[in-house]
Short mmCIF file of C-alpha atoms in Angstrom, two decimals:
data_model
loop_
_atom_site.label_atom_id
_atom_site.label_comp_id
_atom_site.label_asym_id
_atom_site.label_seq_id
_atom_site.Cartn_x
_atom_site.Cartn_y
_atom_site.Cartn_z
CA MET A 13 0.03 0.01 -0.04
CA ASN A 14 1.49 3.23 -1.01
CA ILE A 15 1.27 6.46 0.62
CA ARG A 16 -1.65 7.80 -1.43
CA MET A 17 -3.90 4.69 -0.68
CA PHE A 18 -3.14 5.07 2.98
CA LYS A 19 -4.47 8.55 3.05
CA ILE A 20 -7.54 7.74 1.18
CA PHE A 21 -8.29 4.91 3.61
CA PHE A 22 -7.58 7.22 6.58
CA VAL A 23 -9.84 9.83 5.31
CA LEU A 24 -12.65 7.03 4.73
CA LEU A 25 -12.16 5.76 8.28
CA LEU A 26 -12.39 9.31 9.82
CA VAL A 27 -15.69 9.86 7.81
CA LEU A 28 -17.20 6.63 8.98
CA LEU A 29 -16.34 7.56 12.60
CA VAL A 30 -17.93 10.93 12.37
CA VAL A 31 -21.09 9.40 10.74
CA TYR A 32 -21.16 6.65 13.46
CA LEU A 33 -20.99 9.24 16.20
CA ALA A 34 -23.56 11.66 14.76
CA VAL A 35 -26.06 8.58 14.24
CA GLY A 36 -25.35 7.35 17.79
CA ARG A 37 -26.45 10.79 19.38
CA LYS A 38 -30.00 10.50 18.04
CA ASP A 39 -32.65 8.33 19.63
CA ASN A 40 -35.25 6.26 17.83
CA SER A 41 -37.78 9.13 17.98
CA GLY A 42 -35.55 11.53 16.11
CA VAL A 43 -35.29 14.00 19.08
CA GLU A 44 -31.76 15.00 19.94
CA PRO A 45 -31.12 14.61 23.62
CA VAL A 46 -29.89 17.57 25.56
CA ALA A 47 -27.41 16.98 28.41
CA VAL A 48 -28.46 18.62 31.62
CA GLY A 49 -25.69 19.37 34.06
CA GLU A 50 -26.18 19.27 37.94
CA VAL A 51 -27.23 22.65 39.36
CA LEU A 52 -25.80 23.49 42.58
CA PRO A 53 -27.80 25.87 44.94
CA SER A 54 -26.26 29.23 45.19
CA SER A 55 -25.21 30.52 48.53
CA THR A 56 -27.04 33.88 47.86
CA LEU A 57 -30.30 32.14 47.27
CA LYS A 58 -32.91 31.41 49.97
CA PRO A 59 -35.27 28.41 49.59
CA ALA A 60 -38.87 29.40 48.89
CA THR A 61 -41.15 29.22 52.14
CA SER A 62 -44.75 28.19 51.78
CA THR A 63 -47.40 29.22 54.28
CA PRO A 64 -49.32 26.25 55.56
CA THR A 65 -52.97 26.45 55.60
CA SER A 66 -54.58 24.95 58.79
CA THR A 67 -58.12 24.31 59.34
CA SER A 68 -57.71 24.19 63.14
CA THR A 69 -58.31 27.07 65.47
CA PRO A 70 -54.98 28.23 66.87
CA THR A 71 -54.76 28.28 70.67
CA VAL A 72 -54.54 31.84 71.91
CA ARG A 73 -52.52 32.39 75.03
CA PRO A 74 -52.79 35.26 77.22
CA THR A 75 -49.86 37.72 77.41
CA ASP A 76 -48.33 39.22 80.46
CA THR A 77 -50.14 42.44 79.57
CA SER A 78 -53.56 40.90 79.04
CA THR A 79 -56.02 41.24 81.91
CA PRO A 80 -58.82 38.76 82.15
CA ALA A 81 -62.31 40.21 82.54
CA VAL A 82 -63.60 38.68 85.95
CA SER A 83 -67.17 39.17 86.62
CA PRO A 84 -67.71 39.96 90.35
CA SER A 85 -69.48 37.30 92.38
CA PRO A 86 -72.71 38.43 93.73
CA ALA A 87 -72.70 39.31 97.46
CA PRO A 88 -74.04 36.62 99.80
CA THR A 89 -77.50 37.14 101.11
CA SER A 90 -78.19 36.12 104.63
CA THR A 91 -81.41 33.94 104.79
CA GLU A 92 -82.19 35.22 108.16
CA THR A 93 -81.82 38.87 107.32
CA ALA A 94 -83.91 38.43 104.14
CA THR A 95 -86.67 36.78 106.21
CA LEU A 96 -86.51 39.29 108.86
CA SER A 97 -86.85 42.18 106.33
CA LEU A 98 -90.10 40.72 105.11
CA ARG A 99 -91.66 40.57 108.43
CA LYS A 100 -94.83 42.61 109.17
CA TRP A 101 -96.73 43.12 112.25
CA THR A 102 -100.50 43.50 112.43
CA VAL A 103 -102.10 46.54 114.12
CA SER A 104 -102.61 44.42 117.32
CA GLU A 105 -99.03 43.38 117.41
CA VAL A 106 -97.71 46.90 116.84
CA GLY A 107 -99.92 47.81 119.92
CA THR A 108 -98.40 45.19 121.91
CA PHE A 109 -94.97 46.66 121.24
CA ILE A 110 -95.90 50.11 122.09
CA SER A 111 -97.84 49.07 125.23
CA PHE A 112 -94.99 46.84 126.72
CA VAL A 113 -91.80 48.39 125.34
CA GLY A 114 -92.15 51.61 123.39
CA SER A 115 -94.20 53.57 126.09
CA TRP A 116 -91.46 52.91 128.72
CA PHE A 117 -89.17 55.13 126.74
CA TRP A 118 -91.41 58.12 125.65
CA SER A 119 -94.08 58.52 128.35
CA GLU A 120 -93.39 62.20 128.98
CA GLU A 121 -95.26 62.18 132.37
CA ILE A 122 -93.46 59.10 134.02
CA SER A 123 -90.34 58.19 132.06
CA PHE A 124 -86.94 59.52 133.23
CA PRO A 125 -84.75 60.79 131.67
CA GLN A 126 -86.99 62.34 129.00
CA LEU A 127 -86.59 60.88 125.57
CA PRO A 128 -85.84 63.65 122.84
CA ARG A 129 -88.53 63.33 120.10
CA GLU A 130 -87.35 65.86 117.65
CA GLY A 131 -86.12 64.11 114.47
CA ASP A 132 -86.98 60.52 115.96
CA GLU A 133 -89.08 58.89 113.18
CA VAL A 134 -89.86 55.88 115.25
CA VAL A 135 -91.33 57.82 118.03
CA GLN A 136 -93.03 60.20 115.73
CA LEU A 137 -94.74 57.17 113.79
CA LEU A 138 -95.67 55.13 116.77
CA THR A 139 -96.99 57.91 118.93
CA GLY A 140 -98.52 60.11 116.28
CA GLU A 141 -100.10 57.58 113.95
CA PHE A 142 -101.34 54.84 116.42
CA ILE A 143 -104.29 55.42 118.85
CA TYR A 144 -105.46 53.08 121.68
CA THR A 145 -109.33 53.07 122.14
CA ARG A 146 -109.94 52.03 125.65
CA ALA A 147 -113.66 51.17 125.10
CA THR A 148 -112.90 48.51 122.61
CA ASP A 149 -109.38 47.73 123.97
CA SER A 150 -107.89 47.96 120.55
CA TRP A 151 -105.39 49.84 118.42
CA SER A 152 -105.69 51.57 115.15
CA GLY A 153 -102.84 52.83 112.79
CA PRO A 154 -100.87 52.30 109.57
CA ALA A 155 -99.31 49.07 110.59
CA GLU A 156 -98.00 48.53 107.00
CA ARG A 157 -95.53 51.42 107.65
CA VAL A 158 -93.89 49.78 110.63
CA ASP A 159 -90.65 47.97 110.05
CA PRO A 160 -90.27 45.53 112.90
CA ASP A 161 -86.42 45.52 112.37
CA VAL A 162 -86.20 49.19 112.65
CA VAL A 163 -88.34 49.53 115.82
CA CYS A 164 -86.67 46.63 117.51
CA ALA A 165 -83.21 48.01 116.81
CA TRP A 166 -84.41 51.41 117.98
CA ALA A 167 -85.70 49.93 121.39
CA PHE A 168 -82.39 48.17 122.05
CA GLN A 169 -80.32 51.26 121.14
CA LYS A 170 -82.40 53.56 123.48
CA LEU A 171 -82.20 51.05 126.39
CA GLY A 172 -78.34 51.05 125.97
CA GLU A 173 -78.37 54.77 126.14
CA GLY A 174 -80.09 54.80 129.52
CA TYR A 175 -83.61 55.62 128.57
CA GLY A 176 -86.66 53.82 130.04
CA LEU A 177 -84.97 52.85 133.37
CA THR A 178 -86.69 55.05 135.89
CA ILE A 179 -90.39 55.62 136.26
CA LYS A 180 -91.70 58.44 138.42
CA ILE A 181 -95.16 59.42 139.34
CA ASN A 182 -95.66 62.84 141.11
CA GLY A 183 -92.12 63.19 141.36
CA ASN A 184 -91.84 60.11 143.22
CA THR A 185 -89.73 57.12 141.83
CA VAL A 186 -92.05 54.00 141.48
CA ASP A 187 -89.92 51.87 139.40
CA GLU A 188 -86.10 51.76 138.74
CA LYS A 189 -84.12 49.07 136.93
CA THR A 190 -80.70 48.42 135.45
CA ARG A 191 -80.43 48.11 131.73
CA GLU A 192 -80.05 44.28 132.23
CA GLU A 193 -83.15 44.17 134.27
CA ARG A 194 -85.26 46.10 131.90
CA TRP A 195 -83.82 43.91 129.00
CA SER A 196 -85.21 40.82 130.88
CA GLN A 197 -88.59 42.51 131.20
CA PHE A 198 -88.78 43.33 127.45
CA ALA A 199 -87.69 39.85 126.65
CA SER A 200 -90.62 38.41 128.36
CA GLU A 201 -92.98 40.35 126.00
CA VAL A 202 -91.18 40.44 122.76
CA GLY A 203 -88.54 37.69 123.15
CA ASN A 204 -90.31 34.74 121.76
CA PRO A 205 -89.21 33.80 118.22
CA ASN A 206 -92.34 31.80 117.65
CA LYS A 207 -94.74 34.61 117.92
CA GLU A 208 -95.08 38.27 116.97
CA PRO A 209 -94.19 40.87 118.00
CA TYR A 210 -90.70 39.49 118.16
CA CYS A 211 -87.43 41.35 118.49
CA PRO A 212 -84.27 39.20 118.15
CA GLN A 213 -82.36 41.89 120.16
CA PHE A 214 -84.48 40.75 123.18
CA ASP A 215 -84.54 37.04 122.30
CA ALA A 216 -85.41 35.38 125.70
CA SER A 217 -83.24 32.31 124.88
CA SER A 218 -80.10 34.44 124.64
CA GLU A 219 -77.91 35.45 127.47
CA VAL A 220 -78.63 38.88 129.16
CA PRO A 221 -76.10 41.45 127.46
CA VAL A 222 -73.97 43.44 129.64
CA PHE A 223 -74.40 47.05 128.93
CA ASP A 224 -71.93 49.82 129.48
CA ASP A 225 -73.28 52.18 132.14
CA ALA A 226 -71.05 55.04 130.95
CA ASN A 227 -73.28 55.45 127.99
#
């Protein structure tokens, strides 16, 4: 083989090699494949964040500055107080209180020391609105205006102040008792909780209170 034939053979071999490579780079569908290189994430790029969608209700926790609204509890009501405030005396029961308790304090002719009447609503009501009729031995007056709790508290207060202790007739002392003794007298009349008129301040089952004589 001479040099010229060798060159021709080399050229043909090179052409076949090029054709083979070109045919090998095509697939059966005729689409030329494209090489995809590996892409490394850039240090300057941040991954995309997605906001999750939740159907559940988030739990709200109170902060340090949040102040819970607290409804004040209602004040407790004493059953005994509520019951006493609803008490009402009949005209006859009011008359019994006047006869055996009240009149010992305000009878101007016989009680000593004299009880001031000015500004005293209890005295003005009981002495000005209630009338005793001797012929029928009965009382008349607006019993619905009398609050038993008020008049009972009034009597106990006046006794503590020293009124109703001494009874004088024509200047002569006919009856004189200590506060404790007068309390026992009133308790025998208005100290029975099972019947009216009843004053809890003079409850006969209670111990006799000790009053301060300095009042």
